[in-house]
CSV table of C-alpha atoms in Angstrom, one decimal:
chain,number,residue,atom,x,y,z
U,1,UNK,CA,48.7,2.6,25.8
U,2,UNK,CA,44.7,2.0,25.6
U,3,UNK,CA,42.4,3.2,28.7
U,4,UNK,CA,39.4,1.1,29.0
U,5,UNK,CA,36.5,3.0,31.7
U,6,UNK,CA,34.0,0.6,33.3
U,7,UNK,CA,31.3,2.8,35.0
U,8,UNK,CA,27.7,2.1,36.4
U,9,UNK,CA,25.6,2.9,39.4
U,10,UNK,CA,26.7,1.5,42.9
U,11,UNK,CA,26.3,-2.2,43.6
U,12,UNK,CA,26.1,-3.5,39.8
U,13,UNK,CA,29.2,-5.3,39.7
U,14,UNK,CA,31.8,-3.4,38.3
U,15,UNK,CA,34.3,-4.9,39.8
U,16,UNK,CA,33.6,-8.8,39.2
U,17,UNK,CA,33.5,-7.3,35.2
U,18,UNK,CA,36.6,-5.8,35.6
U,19,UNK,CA,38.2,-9.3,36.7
U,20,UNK,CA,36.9,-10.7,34.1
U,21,UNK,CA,38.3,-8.2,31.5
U,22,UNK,CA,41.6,-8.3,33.1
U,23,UNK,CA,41.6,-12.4,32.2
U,24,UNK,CA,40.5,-11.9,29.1
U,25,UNK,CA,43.5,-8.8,28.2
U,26,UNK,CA,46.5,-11.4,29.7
U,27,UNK,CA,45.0,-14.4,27.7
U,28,UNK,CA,45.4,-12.0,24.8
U,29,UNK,CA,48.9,-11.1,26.0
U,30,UNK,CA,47.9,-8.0,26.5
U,31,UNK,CA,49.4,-6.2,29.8
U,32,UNK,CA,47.0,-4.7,32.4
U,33,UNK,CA,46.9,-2.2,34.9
U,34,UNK,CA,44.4,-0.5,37.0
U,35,UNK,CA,43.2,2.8,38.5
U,36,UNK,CA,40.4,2.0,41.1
U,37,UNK,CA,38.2,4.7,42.8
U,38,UNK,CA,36.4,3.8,45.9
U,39,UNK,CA,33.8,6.5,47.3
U,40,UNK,CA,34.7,5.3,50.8
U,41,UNK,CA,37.4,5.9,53.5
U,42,UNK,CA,38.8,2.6,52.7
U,43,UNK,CA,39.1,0.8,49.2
U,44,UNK,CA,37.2,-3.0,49.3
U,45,UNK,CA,37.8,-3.6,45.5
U,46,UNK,CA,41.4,-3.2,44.8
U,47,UNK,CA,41.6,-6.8,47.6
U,48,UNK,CA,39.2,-8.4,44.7
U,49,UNK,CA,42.0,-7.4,42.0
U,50,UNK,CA,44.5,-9.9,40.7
U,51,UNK,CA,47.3,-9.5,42.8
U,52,UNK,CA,49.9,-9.4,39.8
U,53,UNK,CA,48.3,-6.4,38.7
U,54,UNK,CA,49.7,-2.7,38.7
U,55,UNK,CA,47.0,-0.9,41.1
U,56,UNK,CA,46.6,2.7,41.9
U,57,UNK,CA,43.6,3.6,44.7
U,58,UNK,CA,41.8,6.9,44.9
U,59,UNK,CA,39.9,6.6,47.8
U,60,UNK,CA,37.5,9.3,49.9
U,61,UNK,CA,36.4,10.7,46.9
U,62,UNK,CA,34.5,11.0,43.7
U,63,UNK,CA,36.9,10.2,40.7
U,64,UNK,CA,35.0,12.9,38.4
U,65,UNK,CA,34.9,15.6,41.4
U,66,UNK,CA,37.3,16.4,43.7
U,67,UNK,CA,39.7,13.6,42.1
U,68,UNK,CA,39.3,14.3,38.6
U,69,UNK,CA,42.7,16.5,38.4
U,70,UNK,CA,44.8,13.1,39.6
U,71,UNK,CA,43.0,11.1,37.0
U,72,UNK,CA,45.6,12.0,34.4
U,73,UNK,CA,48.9,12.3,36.5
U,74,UNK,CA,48.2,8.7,37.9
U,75,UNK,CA,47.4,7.1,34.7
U,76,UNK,CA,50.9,8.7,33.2
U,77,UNK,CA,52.7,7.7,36.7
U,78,UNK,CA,51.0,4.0,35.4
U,79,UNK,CA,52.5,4.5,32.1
U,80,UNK,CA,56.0,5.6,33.5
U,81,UNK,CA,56.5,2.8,36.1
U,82,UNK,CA,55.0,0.0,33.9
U,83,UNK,CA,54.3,0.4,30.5
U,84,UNK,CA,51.2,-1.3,30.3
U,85,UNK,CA,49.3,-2.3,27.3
U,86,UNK,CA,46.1,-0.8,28.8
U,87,UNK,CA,44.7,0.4,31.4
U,88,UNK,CA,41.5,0.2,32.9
U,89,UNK,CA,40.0,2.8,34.9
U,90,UNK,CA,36.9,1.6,37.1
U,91,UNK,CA,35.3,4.5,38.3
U,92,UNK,CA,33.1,4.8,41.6
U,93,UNK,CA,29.7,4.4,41.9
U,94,UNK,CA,28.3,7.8,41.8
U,95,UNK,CA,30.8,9.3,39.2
U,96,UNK,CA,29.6,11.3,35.8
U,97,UNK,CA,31.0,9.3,32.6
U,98,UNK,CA,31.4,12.3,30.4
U,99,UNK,CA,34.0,13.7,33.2
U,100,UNK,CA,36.0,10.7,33.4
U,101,UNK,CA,36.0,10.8,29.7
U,102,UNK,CA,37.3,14.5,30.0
U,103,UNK,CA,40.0,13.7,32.8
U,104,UNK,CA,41.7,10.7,30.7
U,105,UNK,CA,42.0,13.1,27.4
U,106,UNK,CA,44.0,15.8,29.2
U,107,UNK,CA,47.1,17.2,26.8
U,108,UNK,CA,49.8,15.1,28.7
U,109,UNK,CA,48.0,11.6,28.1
U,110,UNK,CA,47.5,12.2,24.2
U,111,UNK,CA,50.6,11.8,23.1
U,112,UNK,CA,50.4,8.3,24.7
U,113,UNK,CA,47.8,7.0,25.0
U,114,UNK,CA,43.6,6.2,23.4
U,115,UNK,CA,40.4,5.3,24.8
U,116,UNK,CA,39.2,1.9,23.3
U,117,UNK,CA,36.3,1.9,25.5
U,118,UNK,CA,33.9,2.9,28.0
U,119,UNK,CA,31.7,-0.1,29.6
U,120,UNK,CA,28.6,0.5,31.2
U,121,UNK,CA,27.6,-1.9,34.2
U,122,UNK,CA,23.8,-1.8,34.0
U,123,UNK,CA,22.4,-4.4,37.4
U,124,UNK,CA,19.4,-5.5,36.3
U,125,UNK,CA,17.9,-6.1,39.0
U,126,UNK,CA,18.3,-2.3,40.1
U,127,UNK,CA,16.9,-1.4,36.2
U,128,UNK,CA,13.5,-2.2,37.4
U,129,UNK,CA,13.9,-0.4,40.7
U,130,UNK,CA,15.4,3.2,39.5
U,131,UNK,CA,12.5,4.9,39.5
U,132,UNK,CA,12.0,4.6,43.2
U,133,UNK,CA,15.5,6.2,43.5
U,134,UNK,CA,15.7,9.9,44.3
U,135,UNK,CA,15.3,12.2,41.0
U,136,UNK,CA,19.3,13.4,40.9
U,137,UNK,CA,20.3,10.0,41.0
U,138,UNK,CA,17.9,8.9,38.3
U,139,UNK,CA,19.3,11.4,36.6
U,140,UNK,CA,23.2,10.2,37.4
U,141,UNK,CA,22.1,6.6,36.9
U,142,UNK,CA,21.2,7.9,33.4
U,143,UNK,CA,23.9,10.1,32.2
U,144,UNK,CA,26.4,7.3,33.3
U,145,UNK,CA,25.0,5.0,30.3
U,146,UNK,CA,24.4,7.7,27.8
U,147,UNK,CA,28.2,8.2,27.4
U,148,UNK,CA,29.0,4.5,27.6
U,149,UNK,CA,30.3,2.6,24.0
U,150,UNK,CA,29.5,-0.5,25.5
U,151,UNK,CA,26.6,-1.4,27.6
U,152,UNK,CA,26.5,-4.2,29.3
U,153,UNK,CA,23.6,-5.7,31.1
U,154,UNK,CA,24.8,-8.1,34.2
U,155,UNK,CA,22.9,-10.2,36.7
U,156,UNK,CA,20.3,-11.3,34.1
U,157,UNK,CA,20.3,-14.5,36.2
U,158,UNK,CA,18.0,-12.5,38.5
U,159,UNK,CA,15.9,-11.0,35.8
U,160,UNK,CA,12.5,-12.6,34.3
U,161,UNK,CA,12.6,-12.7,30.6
U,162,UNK,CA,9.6,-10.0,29.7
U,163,UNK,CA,12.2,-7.4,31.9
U,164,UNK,CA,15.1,-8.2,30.4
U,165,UNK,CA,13.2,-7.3,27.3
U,166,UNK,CA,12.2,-4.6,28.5
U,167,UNK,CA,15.4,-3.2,29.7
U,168,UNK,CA,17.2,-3.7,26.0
U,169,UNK,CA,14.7,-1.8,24.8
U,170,UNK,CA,15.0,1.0,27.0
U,171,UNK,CA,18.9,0.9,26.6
U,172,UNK,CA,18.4,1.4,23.1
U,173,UNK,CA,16.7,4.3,23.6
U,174,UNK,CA,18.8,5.4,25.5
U,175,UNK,CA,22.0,5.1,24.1
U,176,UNK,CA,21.2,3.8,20.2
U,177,UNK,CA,25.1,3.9,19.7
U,178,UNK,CA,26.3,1.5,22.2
U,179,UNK,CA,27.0,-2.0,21.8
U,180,UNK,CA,24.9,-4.0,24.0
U,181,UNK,CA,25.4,-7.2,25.7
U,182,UNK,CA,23.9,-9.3,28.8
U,183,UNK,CA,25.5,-11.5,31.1
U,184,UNK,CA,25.6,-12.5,34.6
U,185,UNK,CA,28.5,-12.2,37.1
U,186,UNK,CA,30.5,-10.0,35.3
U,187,UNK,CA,31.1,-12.4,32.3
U,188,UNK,CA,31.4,-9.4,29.4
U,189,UNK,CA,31.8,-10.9,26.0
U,190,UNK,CA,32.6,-7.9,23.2
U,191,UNK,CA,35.1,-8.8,20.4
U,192,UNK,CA,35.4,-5.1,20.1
U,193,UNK,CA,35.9,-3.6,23.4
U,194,UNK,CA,39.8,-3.8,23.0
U,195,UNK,CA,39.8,-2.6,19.7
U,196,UNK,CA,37.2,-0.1,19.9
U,197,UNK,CA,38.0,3.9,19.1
U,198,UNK,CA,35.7,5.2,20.8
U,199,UNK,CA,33.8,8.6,18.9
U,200,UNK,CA,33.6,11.3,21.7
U,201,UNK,CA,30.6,13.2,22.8
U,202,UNK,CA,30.0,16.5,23.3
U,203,UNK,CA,28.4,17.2,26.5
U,204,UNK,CA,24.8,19.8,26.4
U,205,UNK,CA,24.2,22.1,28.7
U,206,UNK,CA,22.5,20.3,30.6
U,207,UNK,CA,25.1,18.1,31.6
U,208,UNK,CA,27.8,20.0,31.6
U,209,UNK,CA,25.8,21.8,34.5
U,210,UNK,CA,25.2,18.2,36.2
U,211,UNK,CA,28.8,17.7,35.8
U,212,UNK,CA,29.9,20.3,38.3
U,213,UNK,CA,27.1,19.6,40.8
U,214,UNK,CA,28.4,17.7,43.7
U,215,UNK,CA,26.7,14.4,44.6
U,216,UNK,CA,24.1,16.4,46.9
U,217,UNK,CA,23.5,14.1,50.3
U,218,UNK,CA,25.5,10.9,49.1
U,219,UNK,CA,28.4,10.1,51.4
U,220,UNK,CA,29.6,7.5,53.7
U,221,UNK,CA,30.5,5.8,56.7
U,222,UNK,CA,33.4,3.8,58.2
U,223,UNK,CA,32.6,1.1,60.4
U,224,UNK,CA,36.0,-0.8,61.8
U,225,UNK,CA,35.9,-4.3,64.0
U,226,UNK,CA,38.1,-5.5,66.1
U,227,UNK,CA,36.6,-8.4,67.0
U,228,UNK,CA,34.5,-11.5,65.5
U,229,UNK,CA,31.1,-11.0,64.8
U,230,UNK,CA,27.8,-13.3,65.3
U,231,UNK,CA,26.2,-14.4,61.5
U,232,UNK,CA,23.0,-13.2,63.4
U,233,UNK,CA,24.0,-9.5,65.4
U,234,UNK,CA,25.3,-8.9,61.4
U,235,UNK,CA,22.3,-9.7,59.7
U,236,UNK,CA,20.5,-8.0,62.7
U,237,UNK,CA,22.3,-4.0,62.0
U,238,UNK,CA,21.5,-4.6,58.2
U,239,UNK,CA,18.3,-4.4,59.1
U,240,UNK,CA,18.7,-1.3,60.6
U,241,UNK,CA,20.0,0.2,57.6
U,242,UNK,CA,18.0,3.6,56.4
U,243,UNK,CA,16.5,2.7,53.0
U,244,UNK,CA,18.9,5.3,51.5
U,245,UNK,CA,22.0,2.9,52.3
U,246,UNK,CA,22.7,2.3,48.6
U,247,UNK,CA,25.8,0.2,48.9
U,248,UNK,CA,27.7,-1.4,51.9
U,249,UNK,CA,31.0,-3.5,51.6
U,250,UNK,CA,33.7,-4.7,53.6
U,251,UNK,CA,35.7,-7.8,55.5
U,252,UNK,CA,34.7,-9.1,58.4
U,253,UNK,CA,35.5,-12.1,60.7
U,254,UNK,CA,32.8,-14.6,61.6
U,255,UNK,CA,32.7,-16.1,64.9
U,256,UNK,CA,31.7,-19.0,63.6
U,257,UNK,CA,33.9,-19.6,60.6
U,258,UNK,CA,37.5,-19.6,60.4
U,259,UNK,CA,37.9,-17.6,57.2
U,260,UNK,CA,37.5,-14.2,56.3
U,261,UNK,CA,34.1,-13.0,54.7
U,262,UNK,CA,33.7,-10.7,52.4
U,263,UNK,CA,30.5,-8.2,52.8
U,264,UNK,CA,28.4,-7.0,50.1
U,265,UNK,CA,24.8,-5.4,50.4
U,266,UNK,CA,23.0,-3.6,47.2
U,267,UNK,CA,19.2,-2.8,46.9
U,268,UNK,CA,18.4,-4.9,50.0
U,269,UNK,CA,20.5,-8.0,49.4
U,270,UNK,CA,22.6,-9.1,51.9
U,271,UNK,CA,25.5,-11.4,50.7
U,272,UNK,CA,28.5,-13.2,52.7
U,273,UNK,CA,31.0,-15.7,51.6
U,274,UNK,CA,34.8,-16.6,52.6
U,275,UNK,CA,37.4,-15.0,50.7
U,276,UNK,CA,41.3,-15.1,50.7
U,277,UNK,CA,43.2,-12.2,49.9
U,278,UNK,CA,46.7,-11.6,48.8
U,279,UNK,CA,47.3,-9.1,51.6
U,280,UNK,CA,46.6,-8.7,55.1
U,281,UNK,CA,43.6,-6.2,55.6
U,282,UNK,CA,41.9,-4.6,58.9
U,283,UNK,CA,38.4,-5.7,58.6
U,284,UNK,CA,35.5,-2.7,57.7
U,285,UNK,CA,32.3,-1.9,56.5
U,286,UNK,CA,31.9,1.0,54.2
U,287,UNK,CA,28.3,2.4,54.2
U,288,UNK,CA,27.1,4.6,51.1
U,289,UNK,CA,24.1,6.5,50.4
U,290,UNK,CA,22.3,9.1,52.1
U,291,UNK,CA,21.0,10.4,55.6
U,292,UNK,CA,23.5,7.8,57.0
U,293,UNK,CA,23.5,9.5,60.4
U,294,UNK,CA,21.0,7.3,61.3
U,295,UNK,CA,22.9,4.7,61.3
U,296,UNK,CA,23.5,3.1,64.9
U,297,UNK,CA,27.2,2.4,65.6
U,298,UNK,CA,27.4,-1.6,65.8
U,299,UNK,CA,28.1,-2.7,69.2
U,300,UNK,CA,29.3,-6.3,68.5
């Protein structure tokens, strides 16, 4: 059994890459599966998953922190109930990559299984912005890549050319080892990321240290609705949002459309569109980032 990790900074599309490497394993007859960690009370992703798909959620938590002992029992529970050909563990936004790496090689998982890869979800819109980010979570938004086999560069639609330049420069430098693609919405091409062996790295000091420090004022909010909301009183409370909201997402009902929408806001962009989802879901925002007592309960 192969374990594939997609990691990355909150917001940078993990998930939408994740669909699209799910495709591409069945088209190769290759079964999936899927270990999901949402920092939040609730999970928003695992609705976005092909519903045919073996999913386990680890939600409330930080998959390299307080979760990091249940990384290998649920990836052998995985294994147990459905054999899969791989599995791919998307971890949340905030996690360390080295300590997902260490959680999937624990003695009960080597007998069975090998890590092809690990892909790393680089927005590039939020590339050009990092350095007006808090100095801890540069440093996290760097130490996620470093570890990464595979780099892979999404949203270029946003991105004027002399950036985009400038960011695969700066990813080679970074991490000279890793393969490097671009792409927008999700679409990862690699001939290699499902054959891959990946060559592990030791961790320094330094990070070994960063490993164990908890993500120091990140954490998050639970907003529930009960009712249909206005397009405008919405767009209205995102406003509001402290500039340290690093990542909201969620369903809500529009009182003036019929469907579902799904909710997602990253560096300052607000977007809504209907969805349909396999399952029946209460409808939620989850607010992450920091100094989120601020935050004014909605009163829709």
């Amino acid at each position: 059994m192969d374990i594939i990790i997609i990691g990355g900074f909150l917001g940078g599309g993990k998930t939408t890459t994740l669909n699209h490497l799910i495709q591409a394993a069945m088209t190769r007859k290759i079964q999936p599966a899927v270990i999901m960690n949402d920092f939040g009370q609730a999970s928003v992703d695992s609705h976005l998953i092909e519903g045919s798909v073996p999913i386990d959620e680890m939600i409330e938590g930080c998959i390299c922190c307080a979760m990091k002992a249940d990384v290998s029992q649920q990836i052998h529970e995985l294994y147990l109930n459905y054999q899969p050909d791989v599995v791919f563990v998307e971890c949340s936004g905030i996690a360390h990559t080295q300590s997902v790496i260490d959680a999937c090689l624990t003695p009960v998982l080597a007998p069975i299984s090998t890590i092809r890869s690990v892909i790393g979800v680089v927005d590039a819109t939020l590339y050009q912005r990092i350095e007006s980010y808090p100095g801890d979570l540069q440093q996290l938004y760097y130490d996620q890549l470093s570890y990464c086999s595979h780099l892979f560069m999404n949203k270029i639609d946003r991105c004027e050319p002399e950036a985009m330049t400038k960011i695969l420069s700066d990813l080679t430098i970074l991490n000279p080892e890793a393969e490097i693609s671009v792409g927008s919405f999700g679409q990862f091409e690699s001939k290699t990321v499902f054959s891959n062996r990946i060559q592990i790295k030791e961790s320094g000091t330094q990070d070994s240290n960063l490993n164990h420090v908890p993500h120091q004022g990140i954490g998050h909010r639970y907003f529930a609705f009960k009712h249909s909301v206005k397009l405008e009183d919405l767009v209205k409370w995102f406003e509001t949002l402290p500039q340290s909201t690093y990542r909201a997402k969620g369903f809500v009902q529009l009182a003036e459309h019929p469907k579902l929408q799904l909710v997602q806001f990253a560096q300052g962009q607000l977007e809504i569109e209907p969805i349909e989802l396999h399952n029946q879901t209460e409808h939620y925002l989850v607010v992450i980032g920091s100094q989120l007592d601020q935050i004014k309960v909605p009163q829709f």
